[in-house]
Structures are given as C-alpha cells and as structure tokens.
Amino acid sequence: MTNVKVQSVAKSFGATPVLTDITTEFGEGSFTSLLGPSGSGKTTLLRIVAGFIRPDQGVVMIGKNDVTHIPVWGRNIGMMFQSYALFPHMTIAQNVAFGLERRGIRGDAARKEVERALEMVRLPGFGNRLPKQLSGGQQQRVALARAIVIKPSVLLLDEPLSALDRRLRQEMQVELLRIQRESGLTTIFVTHDQEEALTLSDNVAILDKGRIVQIGAPATVYEQPRTRFAAEFLGDSNFLAGTVEAGAVRLDNGAVVQTTSTLPVTGSKVTLAVRPEKMSTAPDTGTNRISARITTVIYAGAVLSYMLETVDGLALKLFAQNRDGQLLRQGETVTLSWSPEHTVALAD
Ligand SMILES: Nc1ncnc2c1ncn2[C@@H]1O[C@H](COP(=O)(O)OP(=O)(O)OP(=O)(O)O)[C@@H](O)[C@H]1O
Ligand SMILES: [Mg+2]
C-alpha cells in the first residue's frame, strides 16, 4: 500500500491555467473521488499522477519516491481511462495480459495472473471470448482487470462506470468497492455522479476551475460545505443571505436565523446554506422559521420536491420523504422550520 502526495502542482495548456496550486494527499489504501464540473481539471490531475502529463511546477510523490520526472512505465500505476476501449481483435485474456507482456511477464506466469484478475472481476473462464461477445458492463470489468493485473500500487479510474445503465452501474460500484477493499489499492476515482462519489469514497474532493475547493469525508463535505460552490455542486441547497447581528443572522427579509457555525464579526454580510431535506413543515423540526408559498410540486418516487417562494421573492426547496404521499398543495403557504445545526455559514 502506498500513498500519493501532490504538492503545489500547477499546469497550463498554452496560456490557460488548468490546475492551480494543487496540494493534497491520498492516504494509503484510501478511495478518493474527484468531483467537479466538466473542464475543472479532473482528468488532467489524474494524468499528472499517472505520468502522462508533466506538471509545470510542483511535485508528485508515490510513497517515498518523488516521481515527478519518472515516466508512466516507471510508476506502477493501474489506470482505466475515460474511454476504456478494449482492443477489439484481441481476446479478453490477451487484453488483460497486455500490461503484463510489456513488463516481460509471459507464458504460464501471465496466464495465471490473467485468470486471477478475471476471477477478481467475476469473469472467470471468459478469457477466450472477444470483446464484442461481452455486454457493456462485462467489457468494463475487463478494463478493470487490465488495470489491476499488473499489481499496481495506485489505481486511477477516470469515469469508469459512465457508460453503464443505472442498475449495472450500482452492481459495478459494489464490485469496485470489494476489489478496492480486498486489494487495498490507493484509488483515485473521477466521477460526475455525486451519489456514486458519496457511496464509494473515504474522501471526496471537489474541484472548481483547477483548484480543490474542499476535500474530506463524504458526510463532512455534505453536511459542512465550505463554499457556495461546494454546497451547490454536491447536493442541493437553500441559500439565505443576511447580516451578522448579535450572534445570529438577520436575513435580508428581516427574519432572524440561528446557526451553530462560527460567524464573522457583527455587521458582516454572510450566506447561510440549508439542505432542502433538513427543512420541514413540522413545527418541532427546529427553532429557525420562514414562511413561503408552494409554487411547484415534483413527484420523484421516494421523495417529493417542493419549490417555494417567500413574499420577498426568495426561492426555496423542500424535500420530503414520500411516506404518506403528497401532503402539501401548490399555492399553499407554509412555515418551514429547521435547526441551527443544519444552518451552515459559508466562507464565500
Ligand atoms: N491536451 C490539452 N491541450 C489543451 N487543453 C487541454 C488539454 N487537455 C485538457 N485541456 C483543457 O483543460 C481543461 C481541463 O480538462 P480536463 O480534461 O482535466 O477536465 P475534466 O475535469 O476531466 O472534464 P470532464 O468532466 O469533461 O472530463 C479543459 O478546459 C480542457 O479543454
Ligand atoms: Mg475528464
């Protein structure tokens, strides 16, 4: 097991900065997801760790070794790319053996490793087939076998499950987590799917415009987003703007809201974030209150989403479990309540 450290890494393509001063550590055997909008630099960061791209500045450490100037083949990294294409004219076994061959492992030794890797991704006996004789999910598992067969010290996965339908994707998530736990591989995983990131990871890193804006355990990042961007990108949020006054926040509409977050000095402008599922129309939900009219009801199966608006035009969202069906009607004015613990003061 090996950790990965990235120190002050920066990269520009031409005049465009793509990564700016990235410093972070991926712990031994940990599973970290990189989340961020398209173009935020996720793939670039992964390719710098892998050695396909040389950073303009900064250092990449794998274990105790500075690998910044070591090429890809000297880093012992298993990688699955955003487009994971298998070689179509090679059998599954030949596809998986590809990385072994390049490392000089052939014959019986290679066959044994290939069979073990195929067992690990639950495809034993599939070695003689061609990729086109496999389903999409099975092909993706072959690509995973190809990445792990070389016994890498680090596994880098760039949206490996993006091509799969929901059901298959969930199955593969379970498999992936099992393989990662069994092998103890330090894994960095890029995904667009926030639920996937929250479910699989020890840590979630949120990237915005080439910077890591927040990194931490899923529950910490979700419950305590630092910035408006993090609160908006991971999950949904209500934003309440106001001014700090006597240890609380007076909203622009006059209501006073309590928070357990540390607040800046009296008179400062501050934005509070509250997750839509933390609010409720049950009056005992918390000491904070706001009245709003329901403008739209969205039925989403397990959850009902309500869009609301206050008299002064503030848009709010409320998520309610669909236990007793739709309890609130469009046009109705309700009082939402929530607790100070679920009221997070954002840094910016
Ligand atoms: N080889 C390159 N030459 C020039 N610009 C590049 C190159 N590779 C990436 N970029 C640019 O760098 C930025 C970050 O790209 P990157 O592929 O890291 O984004 P990403 O976060 O992986 O996005 P996505 O979610 O769409 O895969 C983008 O604006 C992209 O256009
Ligand atoms: Mg990408």
mmCIF file of C-alpha atoms and ligand atoms in Angstrom:
data_model
loop_
_atom_site.group_PDB
_atom_site.id
_atom_site.type_symbol
_atom_site.label_atom_id
_atom_site.label_comp_id
_atom_site.label_asym_id
_atom_site.label_seq_id
_atom_site.Cartn_x
_atom_site.Cartn_y
_atom_site.Cartn_z
ATOM 1 C CA MET A 1 0.000 0.000 0.000
ATOM 2 C CA THR A 2 1.274 3.377 -0.994
ATOM 3 C CA ASN A 3 0.083 6.902 -0.519
ATOM 4 C CA VAL A 4 0.117 9.582 -3.194
ATOM 5 C CA LYS A 5 1.056 13.177 -2.491
ATOM 6 C CA VAL A 6 0.621 16.119 -4.809
ATOM 7 C CA GLN A 7 2.411 19.291 -3.761
ATOM 8 C CA SER A 8 1.873 22.743 -5.314
ATOM 9 C CA VAL A 9 1.079 21.226 -8.689
ATOM 10 C CA ALA A 10 0.175 23.649 -11.472
ATOM 11 C CA LYS A 11 -0.469 23.076 -15.156
ATOM 12 C CA SER A 12 -1.387 25.353 -18.037
ATOM 13 C CA PHE A 13 -2.188 24.399 -21.604
ATOM 14 C CA GLY A 14 -0.900 27.350 -23.610
ATOM 15 C CA ALA A 15 -1.954 30.474 -21.748
ATOM 16 C CA THR A 16 -4.873 28.749 -19.991
ATOM 17 C CA PRO A 17 -4.256 27.609 -16.421
ATOM 18 C CA VAL A 18 -5.955 24.235 -15.939
ATOM 19 C CA LEU A 19 -4.647 23.333 -12.480
ATOM 20 C CA THR A 20 -3.625 25.948 -9.917
ATOM 21 C CA ASP A 21 -1.574 25.090 -6.858
ATOM 22 C CA ILE A 22 -2.990 21.661 -6.039
ATOM 23 C CA THR A 23 -1.688 20.294 -2.747
ATOM 24 C CA THR A 24 -3.290 17.188 -1.305
ATOM 25 C CA GLU A 25 -2.610 13.680 -0.053
ATOM 26 C CA PHE A 26 -4.338 10.433 -0.983
ATOM 27 C CA GLY A 27 -3.855 8.125 2.005
ATOM 28 C CA GLU A 28 -2.620 4.511 1.824
ATOM 29 C CA GLY A 29 -5.422 2.204 0.731
ATOM 30 C CA SER A 30 -7.955 5.030 0.627
ATOM 31 C CA PHE A 31 -10.622 5.624 -2.000
ATOM 32 C CA THR A 32 -10.902 9.258 -3.082
ATOM 33 C CA SER A 33 -13.395 10.636 -5.586
ATOM 34 C CA LEU A 34 -12.709 13.723 -7.642
ATOM 35 C CA LEU A 35 -15.914 15.601 -8.372
ATOM 36 C CA GLY A 36 -16.234 18.759 -10.391
ATOM 37 C CA PRO A 37 -17.798 20.316 -13.457
ATOM 38 C CA SER A 38 -16.633 19.468 -16.950
ATOM 39 C CA GLY A 39 -13.303 21.159 -17.630
ATOM 40 C CA SER A 40 -12.416 21.631 -13.938
ATOM 41 C CA GLY A 41 -9.195 19.624 -14.360
ATOM 42 C CA LYS A 42 -10.064 16.165 -13.014
ATOM 43 C CA THR A 43 -8.602 14.169 -15.901
ATOM 44 C CA THR A 44 -5.567 16.445 -16.032
ATOM 45 C CA LEU A 45 -4.853 15.809 -12.342
ATOM 46 C CA LEU A 46 -5.228 12.057 -12.843
ATOM 47 C CA ARG A 47 -2.905 12.117 -15.861
ATOM 48 C CA ILE A 48 -0.314 14.065 -13.901
ATOM 49 C CA VAL A 49 -0.391 11.426 -11.143
ATOM 50 C CA ALA A 50 -0.123 8.712 -13.813
ATOM 51 C CA GLY A 51 2.763 10.452 -15.570
ATOM 52 C CA PHE A 52 1.133 11.143 -18.937
ATOM 53 C CA ILE A 53 1.386 14.888 -18.321
ATOM 54 C CA ARG A 54 4.320 16.678 -16.727
ATOM 55 C CA PRO A 55 3.221 19.486 -14.365
ATOM 56 C CA ASP A 56 4.640 22.990 -14.979
ATOM 57 C CA GLN A 57 5.512 23.164 -11.310
ATOM 58 C CA GLY A 58 5.123 21.091 -8.167
ATOM 59 C CA VAL A 59 5.921 17.567 -7.061
ATOM 60 C CA VAL A 60 4.173 14.189 -7.278
ATOM 61 C CA MET A 61 5.167 11.630 -4.643
ATOM 62 C CA ILE A 62 4.199 7.950 -4.712
ATOM 63 C CA GLY A 63 5.114 6.515 -1.354
ATOM 64 C CA LYS A 64 8.547 7.862 -0.504
ATOM 65 C CA ASN A 65 9.533 8.443 -4.133
ATOM 66 C CA ASP A 66 9.456 11.723 -5.974
ATOM 67 C CA VAL A 67 8.089 10.553 -9.340
ATOM 68 C CA THR A 68 7.629 13.997 -10.906
ATOM 69 C CA HIS A 69 10.212 13.209 -13.569
ATOM 70 C CA ILE A 70 9.586 9.442 -13.797
ATOM 71 C CA PRO A 71 7.693 8.386 -16.945
ATOM 72 C CA VAL A 72 4.440 6.414 -16.892
ATOM 73 C CA TRP A 73 6.026 2.959 -17.126
ATOM 74 C CA GLY A 74 8.236 3.613 -14.115
ATOM 75 C CA ARG A 75 5.351 4.444 -11.776
ATOM 76 C CA ASN A 76 3.487 1.126 -11.421
ATOM 77 C CA ILE A 77 0.056 2.615 -11.808
ATOM 78 C CA GLY A 78 -3.125 0.894 -12.958
ATOM 79 C CA MET A 79 -5.285 3.193 -14.977
ATOM 80 C CA MET A 80 -8.702 2.989 -16.544
ATOM 81 C CA PHE A 81 -9.387 5.848 -18.938
ATOM 82 C CA GLN A 82 -12.499 7.871 -19.579
ATOM 83 C CA SER A 83 -12.862 5.932 -22.869
ATOM 84 C CA TYR A 84 -11.761 2.493 -21.767
ATOM 85 C CA ALA A 85 -11.870 0.765 -25.210
ATOM 86 C CA LEU A 86 -10.604 -2.786 -25.277
ATOM 87 C CA PHE A 87 -8.563 -3.980 -28.274
ATOM 88 C CA PRO A 88 -11.386 -5.415 -30.430
ATOM 89 C CA HIS A 89 -9.363 -8.103 -32.261
ATOM 90 C CA MET A 90 -7.691 -9.442 -29.147
ATOM 91 C CA THR A 91 -9.332 -11.958 -26.828
ATOM 92 C CA ILE A 92 -10.260 -10.984 -23.282
ATOM 93 C CA ALA A 93 -7.204 -12.855 -21.994
ATOM 94 C CA GLN A 94 -4.920 -11.045 -24.452
ATOM 95 C CA ASN A 95 -6.454 -7.710 -23.494
ATOM 96 C CA VAL A 96 -5.850 -8.345 -19.802
ATOM 97 C CA ALA A 97 -2.343 -9.702 -20.433
ATOM 98 C CA PHE A 98 -1.315 -6.588 -22.347
ATOM 99 C CA GLY A 99 0.250 -4.762 -19.392
ATOM 100 C CA LEU A 100 1.973 -7.940 -18.171
ATOM 101 C CA GLU A 101 3.604 -8.522 -21.542
ATOM 102 C CA ARG A 102 5.008 -5.018 -21.541
ATOM 103 C CA ARG A 103 6.540 -5.839 -18.182
ATOM 104 C CA GLY A 104 8.104 -9.021 -19.607
ATOM 105 C CA ILE A 105 5.687 -11.439 -17.938
ATOM 106 C CA ARG A 106 4.605 -14.151 -20.423
ATOM 107 C CA GLY A 107 3.559 -17.784 -20.672
ATOM 108 C CA ASP A 108 2.214 -19.683 -17.665
ATOM 109 C CA ALA A 109 3.009 -16.914 -15.196
ATOM 110 C CA ALA A 110 0.972 -14.448 -17.267
ATOM 111 C CA ARG A 111 -1.896 -16.927 -17.761
ATOM 112 C CA LYS A 112 -2.150 -17.427 -14.006
ATOM 113 C CA GLU A 113 -2.247 -13.686 -13.296
ATOM 114 C CA VAL A 114 -4.836 -13.114 -16.033
ATOM 115 C CA GLU A 115 -7.090 -15.841 -14.664
ATOM 116 C CA ARG A 116 -6.758 -14.422 -11.149
ATOM 117 C CA ALA A 117 -7.630 -10.895 -12.359
ATOM 118 C CA LEU A 118 -10.657 -12.212 -14.298
ATOM 119 C CA GLU A 119 -11.806 -14.043 -11.175
ATOM 120 C CA MET A 120 -11.488 -10.849 -9.213
ATOM 121 C CA VAL A 121 -13.861 -9.032 -11.581
ATOM 122 C CA ARG A 122 -16.157 -12.093 -11.565
ATOM 123 C CA LEU A 123 -15.450 -13.137 -15.165
ATOM 124 C CA PRO A 124 -13.610 -16.464 -14.746
ATOM 125 C CA GLY A 125 -13.485 -18.506 -17.951
ATOM 126 C CA PHE A 126 -14.172 -15.538 -20.226
ATOM 127 C CA GLY A 127 -10.549 -15.385 -21.472
ATOM 128 C CA ASN A 128 -11.171 -16.839 -24.938
ATOM 129 C CA ARG A 129 -14.005 -14.546 -25.912
ATOM 130 C CA LEU A 130 -13.711 -11.390 -27.964
ATOM 131 C CA PRO A 131 -14.828 -8.032 -26.507
ATOM 132 C CA LYS A 132 -17.861 -7.874 -28.837
ATOM 133 C CA GLN A 133 -19.150 -11.099 -27.266
ATOM 134 C CA LEU A 134 -19.443 -9.356 -23.895
ATOM 135 C CA SER A 135 -22.019 -6.918 -22.532
ATOM 136 C CA GLY A 136 -21.035 -3.325 -21.842
ATOM 137 C CA GLY A 137 -20.716 -3.976 -18.124
ATOM 138 C CA GLN A 138 -18.613 -7.078 -18.688
ATOM 139 C CA GLN A 139 -16.304 -5.133 -21.011
ATOM 140 C CA GLN A 140 -15.888 -2.520 -18.346
ATOM 141 C CA ARG A 141 -14.953 -5.219 -15.857
ATOM 142 C CA VAL A 142 -12.334 -6.485 -18.325
ATOM 143 C CA ALA A 143 -10.883 -2.988 -18.494
ATOM 144 C CA LEU A 144 -10.728 -3.027 -14.712
ATOM 145 C CA ALA A 145 -8.999 -6.434 -14.756
ATOM 146 C CA ARG A 146 -6.488 -4.997 -17.229
ATOM 147 C CA ALA A 147 -5.751 -2.157 -14.812
ATOM 148 C CA ILE A 148 -5.288 -4.331 -11.717
ATOM 149 C CA VAL A 149 -3.499 -7.350 -13.246
ATOM 150 C CA ILE A 150 -0.141 -5.590 -13.144
ATOM 151 C CA LYS A 151 -0.427 -5.327 -9.357
ATOM 152 C CA PRO A 152 -0.166 -1.561 -9.355
ATOM 153 C CA SER A 153 0.466 0.398 -6.180
ATOM 154 C CA VAL A 154 -2.084 3.020 -7.201
ATOM 155 C CA LEU A 155 -5.321 2.690 -9.162
ATOM 156 C CA LEU A 156 -6.580 5.643 -11.199
ATOM 157 C CA LEU A 157 -10.088 5.438 -12.615
ATOM 158 C CA ASP A 158 -11.483 8.114 -14.907
ATOM 159 C CA GLU A 159 -15.283 7.820 -15.001
ATOM 160 C CA PRO A 160 -15.054 4.043 -15.380
ATOM 161 C CA LEU A 161 -18.771 3.444 -14.952
ATOM 162 C CA SER A 162 -20.158 6.305 -17.009
ATOM 163 C CA ALA A 163 -21.289 4.165 -19.946
ATOM 164 C CA LEU A 164 -23.440 1.858 -17.831
ATOM 165 C CA ASP A 165 -27.144 1.985 -17.094
ATOM 166 C CA ARG A 166 -28.220 2.653 -13.519
ATOM 167 C CA ARG A 167 -28.684 -0.963 -12.409
ATOM 168 C CA LEU A 168 -25.407 -2.211 -13.881
ATOM 169 C CA ARG A 169 -23.647 0.816 -12.531
ATOM 170 C CA GLN A 170 -24.798 0.059 -8.997
ATOM 171 C CA GLU A 171 -23.630 -3.554 -9.364
ATOM 172 C CA MET A 172 -20.241 -2.406 -10.619
ATOM 173 C CA GLN A 173 -19.939 0.067 -7.741
ATOM 174 C CA VAL A 174 -20.299 -2.791 -5.275
ATOM 175 C CA GLU A 175 -17.740 -4.875 -7.225
ATOM 176 C CA LEU A 176 -15.329 -1.991 -7.455
ATOM 177 C CA LEU A 177 -15.505 -1.312 -3.754
ATOM 178 C CA ARG A 178 -14.984 -5.012 -2.987
ATOM 179 C CA ILE A 179 -11.945 -5.186 -5.261
ATOM 180 C CA GLN A 180 -10.530 -1.987 -3.823
ATOM 181 C CA ARG A 181 -11.022 -3.189 -0.235
ATOM 182 C CA GLU A 182 -9.574 -6.642 -0.985
ATOM 183 C CA SER A 183 -6.542 -5.315 -2.819
ATOM 184 C CA GLY A 184 -6.000 -2.311 -0.539
ATOM 185 C CA LEU A 185 -5.138 -0.214 -3.573
ATOM 186 C CA THR A 186 -4.910 3.525 -3.098
ATOM 187 C CA THR A 187 -7.591 4.619 -5.543
ATOM 188 C CA ILE A 188 -8.398 7.941 -7.157
ATOM 189 C CA PHE A 189 -11.718 7.900 -8.935
ATOM 190 C CA VAL A 190 -13.194 10.570 -11.186
ATOM 191 C CA THR A 191 -16.949 10.710 -11.453
ATOM 192 C CA HIS A 192 -19.756 13.065 -12.436
ATOM 193 C CA ASP A 193 -22.173 11.188 -10.234
ATOM 194 C CA GLN A 194 -22.359 12.679 -6.744
ATOM 195 C CA GLU A 195 -24.284 9.798 -5.262
ATOM 196 C CA GLU A 196 -21.593 7.441 -6.542
ATOM 197 C CA ALA A 197 -18.888 9.634 -5.011
ATOM 198 C CA LEU A 198 -20.637 9.739 -1.638
ATOM 199 C CA THR A 199 -21.304 5.988 -1.581
ATOM 200 C CA LEU A 200 -17.885 4.719 -2.602
ATOM 201 C CA SER A 201 -15.403 7.099 -1.093
ATOM 202 C CA ASP A 202 -13.401 7.561 2.053
ATOM 203 C CA ASN A 203 -12.801 11.095 0.807
ATOM 204 C CA VAL A 204 -14.449 13.360 -1.719
ATOM 205 C CA ALA A 205 -12.528 16.212 -3.363
ATOM 206 C CA ILE A 206 -14.467 18.959 -5.107
ATOM 207 C CA LEU A 207 -12.658 20.694 -7.937
ATOM 208 C CA ASP A 208 -13.554 24.065 -9.402
ATOM 209 C CA LYS A 209 -11.519 25.775 -12.113
ATOM 210 C CA GLY A 210 -8.374 23.821 -11.383
ATOM 211 C CA ARG A 211 -8.478 24.093 -7.604
ATOM 212 C CA ILE A 212 -9.567 21.691 -4.888
ATOM 213 C CA VAL A 213 -12.162 23.782 -3.085
ATOM 214 C CA GLN A 214 -12.897 21.157 -0.437
ATOM 215 C CA ILE A 215 -11.734 17.653 0.441
ATOM 216 C CA GLY A 216 -12.944 15.445 3.271
ATOM 217 C CA ALA A 217 -15.106 12.516 4.320
ATOM 218 C CA PRO A 218 -18.400 12.375 2.373
ATOM 219 C CA ALA A 219 -20.545 13.257 5.401
ATOM 220 C CA THR A 220 -18.292 16.183 6.325
ATOM 221 C CA VAL A 221 -18.271 17.684 2.848
ATOM 222 C CA TYR A 222 -22.026 17.191 2.517
ATOM 223 C CA GLU A 223 -23.004 18.442 5.985
ATOM 224 C CA GLN A 224 -20.422 21.228 6.216
ATOM 225 C CA PRO A 225 -19.849 22.657 2.738
ATOM 226 C CA ARG A 226 -17.305 25.466 2.907
ATOM 227 C CA THR A 227 -18.387 27.496 -0.069
ATOM 228 C CA ARG A 228 -21.488 28.178 -2.095
ATOM 229 C CA PHE A 229 -19.929 26.268 -4.980
ATOM 230 C CA ALA A 230 -19.370 23.143 -2.832
ATOM 231 C CA ALA A 231 -22.883 23.389 -1.357
ATOM 232 C CA GLU A 232 -24.380 23.674 -4.827
ATOM 233 C CA PHE A 233 -22.231 21.135 -6.601
ATOM 234 C CA LEU A 234 -22.644 18.334 -4.065
ATOM 235 C CA GLY A 235 -26.355 18.002 -3.408
ATOM 236 C CA ASP A 236 -28.917 20.782 -3.313
ATOM 237 C CA SER A 237 -29.010 23.775 -1.001
ATOM 238 C CA ASN A 238 -31.120 26.708 0.049
ATOM 239 C CA PHE A 239 -29.141 29.926 0.350
ATOM 240 C CA LEU A 240 -30.139 32.617 2.811
ATOM 241 C CA ALA A 241 -28.311 35.933 2.594
ATOM 242 C CA GLY A 242 -28.106 38.215 5.609
ATOM 243 C CA THR A 243 -26.058 40.250 8.052
ATOM 244 C CA VAL A 244 -24.464 39.080 11.294
ATOM 245 C CA GLU A 245 -26.248 40.559 14.308
ATOM 246 C CA ALA A 246 -25.833 39.567 17.970
ATOM 247 C CA GLY A 247 -24.540 36.057 17.294
ATOM 248 C CA ALA A 248 -27.251 35.292 14.731
ATOM 249 C CA VAL A 249 -28.023 36.278 11.145
ATOM 250 C CA ARG A 250 -30.696 38.784 10.173
ATOM 251 C CA LEU A 251 -31.883 37.800 6.717
ATOM 252 C CA ASP A 252 -32.461 40.457 4.106
ATOM 253 C CA ASN A 253 -36.222 39.930 4.645
ATOM 254 C CA GLY A 254 -35.942 40.690 8.366
ATOM 255 C CA ALA A 255 -36.196 37.141 9.784
ATOM 256 C CA VAL A 256 -33.519 36.157 12.313
ATOM 257 C CA VAL A 257 -31.834 32.779 11.844
ATOM 258 C CA GLN A 258 -29.638 30.918 14.344
ATOM 259 C CA THR A 259 -26.633 28.845 13.327
ATOM 260 C CA THR A 260 -24.099 26.712 15.167
ATOM 261 C CA SER A 261 -21.446 27.731 12.583
ATOM 262 C CA THR A 262 -18.806 30.238 13.591
ATOM 263 C CA LEU A 263 -19.881 33.631 12.300
ATOM 264 C CA PRO A 264 -17.771 36.592 11.212
ATOM 265 C CA VAL A 265 -17.994 39.872 13.169
ATOM 266 C CA THR A 266 -21.274 41.751 13.664
ATOM 267 C CA GLY A 267 -22.265 43.717 10.592
ATOM 268 C CA SER A 268 -20.599 41.304 8.126
ATOM 269 C CA LYS A 269 -22.556 40.001 5.168
ATOM 270 C CA VAL A 270 -22.917 36.237 5.223
ATOM 271 C CA THR A 271 -24.664 33.499 3.249
ATOM 272 C CA LEU A 272 -26.196 30.512 5.031
ATOM 273 C CA ALA A 273 -26.808 27.137 3.393
ATOM 274 C CA VAL A 274 -29.559 24.740 4.442
ATOM 275 C CA ARG A 275 -30.121 21.370 2.732
ATOM 276 C CA PRO A 276 -33.722 21.010 1.435
ATOM 277 C CA GLU A 277 -34.266 17.745 3.352
ATOM 278 C CA LYS A 278 -33.303 19.399 6.652
ATOM 279 C CA MET A 279 -36.326 21.685 6.426
ATOM 280 C CA SER A 280 -39.825 20.531 7.251
ATOM 281 C CA THR A 281 -43.328 21.848 7.798
ATOM 282 C CA ALA A 282 -43.469 20.080 11.167
ATOM 283 C CA PRO A 283 -43.072 22.919 13.696
ATOM 284 C CA ASP A 284 -40.776 20.975 16.029
ATOM 285 C CA THR A 285 -38.066 20.487 13.360
ATOM 286 C CA GLY A 286 -36.045 23.387 14.748
ATOM 287 C CA THR A 287 -36.060 26.930 16.057
ATOM 288 C CA ASN A 288 -35.462 28.591 12.680
ATOM 289 C CA ARG A 289 -38.575 29.523 10.710
ATOM 290 C CA ILE A 290 -39.532 31.035 7.400
ATOM 291 C CA SER A 291 -42.883 31.302 5.592
ATOM 292 C CA ALA A 292 -43.179 30.541 1.903
ATOM 293 C CA ARG A 293 -45.729 29.672 -0.733
ATOM 294 C CA ILE A 294 -45.510 26.405 -2.668
ATOM 295 C CA THR A 295 -45.074 27.147 -6.369
ATOM 296 C CA THR A 296 -44.322 23.693 -7.776
ATOM 297 C CA VAL A 297 -44.576 20.090 -6.616
ATOM 298 C CA ILE A 298 -42.300 17.488 -8.193
ATOM 299 C CA TYR A 299 -43.144 13.854 -7.633
ATOM 300 C CA ALA A 300 -39.924 11.792 -7.759
ATOM 301 C CA GLY A 301 -40.975 8.433 -6.300
ATOM 302 C CA ALA A 302 -39.263 8.073 -2.931
ATOM 303 C CA VAL A 303 -39.084 11.813 -2.473
ATOM 304 C CA LEU A 304 -41.382 14.764 -3.094
ATOM 305 C CA SER A 305 -39.643 18.004 -4.032
ATOM 306 C CA TYR A 306 -41.421 21.242 -3.322
ATOM 307 C CA MET A 307 -40.357 24.568 -4.845
ATOM 308 C CA LEU A 308 -41.364 27.542 -2.718
ATOM 309 C CA GLU A 309 -41.112 31.302 -2.731
ATOM 310 C CA THR A 310 -41.172 33.778 0.148
ATOM 311 C CA VAL A 311 -43.163 37.047 -0.101
ATOM 312 C CA ASP A 312 -39.942 38.912 -0.859
ATOM 313 C CA GLY A 313 -39.131 36.572 -3.752
ATOM 314 C CA LEU A 314 -36.574 34.203 -2.191
ATOM 315 C CA ALA A 315 -36.703 30.775 -3.893
ATOM 316 C CA LEU A 316 -36.532 27.741 -1.575
ATOM 317 C CA LYS A 317 -36.620 23.961 -1.936
ATOM 318 C CA LEU A 318 -38.020 21.368 0.416
ATOM 319 C CA PHE A 319 -37.507 17.601 0.078
ATOM 320 C CA ALA A 320 -39.936 15.340 1.915
ATOM 321 C CA GLN A 321 -39.990 11.559 2.200
ATOM 322 C CA ASN A 322 -42.940 10.091 0.333
ATOM 323 C CA ARG A 323 -44.237 8.232 3.359
ATOM 324 C CA ASP A 324 -47.806 9.487 3.301
ATOM 325 C CA GLY A 325 -47.890 10.810 -0.254
ATOM 326 C CA GLN A 326 -48.169 14.460 -1.216
ATOM 327 C CA LEU A 327 -49.203 16.345 1.918
ATOM 328 C CA LEU A 328 -48.753 19.885 0.630
ATOM 329 C CA ARG A 329 -50.507 21.548 -2.285
ATOM 330 C CA GLN A 330 -49.425 24.080 -4.839
ATOM 331 C CA GLY A 331 -50.450 27.598 -3.821
ATOM 332 C CA GLU A 332 -50.498 26.780 -0.100
ATOM 333 C CA THR A 333 -48.447 28.990 2.254
ATOM 334 C CA VAL A 334 -46.492 27.010 4.840
ATOM 335 C CA THR A 335 -43.994 27.684 7.612
ATOM 336 C CA LEU A 336 -40.739 25.812 7.170
ATOM 337 C CA SER A 337 -38.649 25.097 10.227
ATOM 338 C CA TRP A 338 -35.139 23.719 10.656
ATOM 339 C CA SER A 339 -32.440 23.591 13.261
ATOM 340 C CA PRO A 340 -29.387 25.830 13.831
ATOM 341 C CA GLU A 341 -27.139 22.737 13.472
ATOM 342 C CA HIS A 342 -28.298 22.384 9.874
ATOM 343 C CA THR A 343 -27.590 26.016 9.101
ATOM 344 C CA VAL A 344 -24.084 26.369 7.660
ATOM 345 C CA ALA A 345 -22.370 29.738 7.301
ATOM 346 C CA LEU A 346 -20.409 29.717 4.030
ATOM 347 C CA ALA A 347 -16.918 31.142 3.644
ATOM 348 C CA ASP A 348 -17.697 32.589 0.215
HETATM 349 N N1 LIG B 1 -4.004 18.439 -24.180
HETATM 350 C C1 LIG B 1 -4.698 19.551 -23.940
HETATM 351 N N2 LIG B 1 -4.437 20.696 -24.618
HETATM 352 C C2 LIG B 1 -5.107 21.831 -24.372
HETATM 353 N N3 LIG B 1 -6.092 21.927 -23.446
HETATM 354 C C3 LIG B 1 -6.408 20.849 -22.744
HETATM 355 C C4 LIG B 1 -5.728 19.595 -22.947
HETATM 356 N N4 LIG B 1 -6.256 18.687 -22.099
HETATM 357 C C5 LIG B 1 -7.222 19.327 -21.401
HETATM 358 N N5 LIG B 1 -7.305 20.623 -21.794
HETATM 359 C C6 LIG B 1 -8.217 21.633 -21.199
HETATM 360 O O1 LIG B 1 -8.017 21.644 -19.810
HETATM 361 C C7 LIG B 1 -9.243 21.804 -19.098
HETATM 362 C C8 LIG B 1 -9.408 20.670 -18.105
HETATM 363 O O2 LIG B 1 -9.565 19.476 -18.824
HETATM 364 P P1 LIG B 1 -9.815 18.081 -18.089
HETATM 365 O O3 LIG B 1 -9.844 17.047 -19.145
HETATM 366 O O4 LIG B 1 -8.831 17.916 -16.998
HETATM 367 O O5 LIG B 1 -11.264 18.329 -17.481
HETATM 368 P P2 LIG B 1 -12.212 17.315 -16.702
HETATM 369 O O6 LIG B 1 -12.465 17.921 -15.354
HETATM 370 O O7 LIG B 1 -11.670 15.950 -16.752
HETATM 371 O O8 LIG B 1 -13.556 17.440 -17.556
HETATM 372 P P3 LIG B 1 -14.640 16.291 -17.970
HETATM 373 O O9 LIG B 1 -15.530 16.171 -16.783
HETATM 374 O O10 LIG B 1 -15.337 16.924 -19.126
HETATM 375 O O11 LIG B 1 -13.913 15.051 -18.337
HETATM 376 C C9 LIG B 1 -10.332 21.885 -20.165
HETATM 377 O O12 LIG B 1 -10.638 23.228 -20.360
HETATM 378 C C10 LIG B 1 -9.675 21.275 -21.401
HETATM 379 O O13 LIG B 1 -10.205 21.845 -22.550
HETATM 380 MG MG MG B 2 -12.285 14.197 -17.696
#
